[in-house]
Amino acid sequence: MKDRIFEEKRGLLGKIFSNNLYILFKTALIHDINNIAFIAPLERTMESIENLLDMTNSFSLRLIQEYLFIDDIKIKVDIENFMASMFLIEEMKIRGIGSLTFNSEISLPELKRFIYA
């Protein structure tokens, strides 16, 4: 029972994280790194990373075939996060990235550099 609750919570947090990451990438395509419009999505993404890190020391956003996972937990795709999931899947495929791992040492400046890399 406890494992199922953990997986459901982690899946929900993963969905929130993937949505925030998508918004952050899309904002970065429009605005410069120093633009005020970039700050709120950056902070929301960082908060969602921290929420996932509260559960474990690190986590990975993984691409397996056509699906996104937070570690071994599949992120459920629905109408709310369909665009975010498709965008992240395509970007990971284009860049040849199978997973992105985040740990407690991540900082806002690092996240900024990653987004604009």
Short mmCIF file of C-alpha atoms in Angstrom, two decimals, residues 19-75:
data_model
loop_
_atom_site.label_atom_id
_atom_site.label_comp_id
_atom_site.label_asym_id
_atom_site.label_seq_id
_atom_site.Cartn_x
_atom_site.Cartn_y
_atom_site.Cartn_z
CA ASN A 19 4.89 20.46 -17.43
CA ASN A 20 7.08 23.03 -15.70
CA LEU A 21 10.15 21.96 -17.67
CA TYR A 22 8.19 22.24 -20.92
CA ILE A 23 7.01 25.76 -20.04
CA LEU A 24 10.56 26.71 -19.10
CA PHE A 25 11.96 25.48 -22.43
CA LYS A 26 9.22 27.25 -24.39
CA THR A 27 9.79 30.49 -22.44
CA ALA A 28 13.52 30.23 -23.13
CA LEU A 29 12.81 30.03 -26.87
CA ILE A 30 11.01 33.38 -26.69
CA HIS A 31 12.88 35.33 -24.02
CA ASP A 32 16.49 36.11 -23.17
CA ILE A 33 18.02 34.53 -20.06
CA ASN A 34 17.86 37.87 -18.21
CA ASN A 35 14.25 38.65 -19.13
CA ILE A 36 11.87 38.96 -16.18
CA ALA A 37 9.39 36.64 -17.94
CA PHE A 38 11.90 33.80 -17.56
CA ILE A 39 12.11 34.02 -13.74
CA ALA A 40 8.69 32.61 -12.75
CA PRO A 41 8.92 29.47 -14.95
CA LEU A 42 12.50 28.94 -13.75
CA GLU A 43 11.42 29.13 -10.10
CA ARG A 44 8.41 26.82 -10.67
CA THR A 45 10.64 24.25 -12.36
CA MET A 46 13.17 24.47 -9.53
CA GLU A 47 10.36 24.03 -6.98
CA SER A 48 9.11 20.92 -8.78
CA ILE A 49 12.67 19.53 -8.81
CA GLU A 50 12.97 20.18 -5.08
CA ASN A 51 9.61 18.47 -4.44
CA LEU A 52 10.86 15.35 -6.22
CA LEU A 53 14.18 15.53 -4.36
CA ASP A 54 12.31 15.67 -1.03
CA MET A 55 11.35 12.04 -1.68
CA THR A 56 14.82 10.77 -2.70
CA ASN A 57 18.37 12.12 -3.05
CA SER A 58 18.17 12.17 -6.84
CA PHE A 59 15.83 11.34 -9.69
CA SER A 60 16.03 10.85 -13.42
CA LEU A 61 13.69 11.93 -16.17
CA ARG A 62 14.00 8.96 -18.52
CA LEU A 63 12.88 8.35 -22.07
CA ILE A 64 11.97 4.73 -22.78
CA GLN A 65 10.59 4.18 -26.27
CA GLU A 66 7.79 6.77 -26.52
CA TYR A 67 7.24 7.30 -22.80
CA LEU A 68 8.65 9.50 -20.04
CA PHE A 69 9.47 8.11 -16.62
CA ILE A 70 10.58 9.55 -13.31
CA ASP A 71 13.05 6.84 -12.41
CA ASP A 72 10.93 3.70 -12.96
CA ILE A 73 7.53 5.38 -12.63
CA LYS A 74 5.76 6.20 -15.88
CA ILE A 75 4.43 9.73 -16.23
#
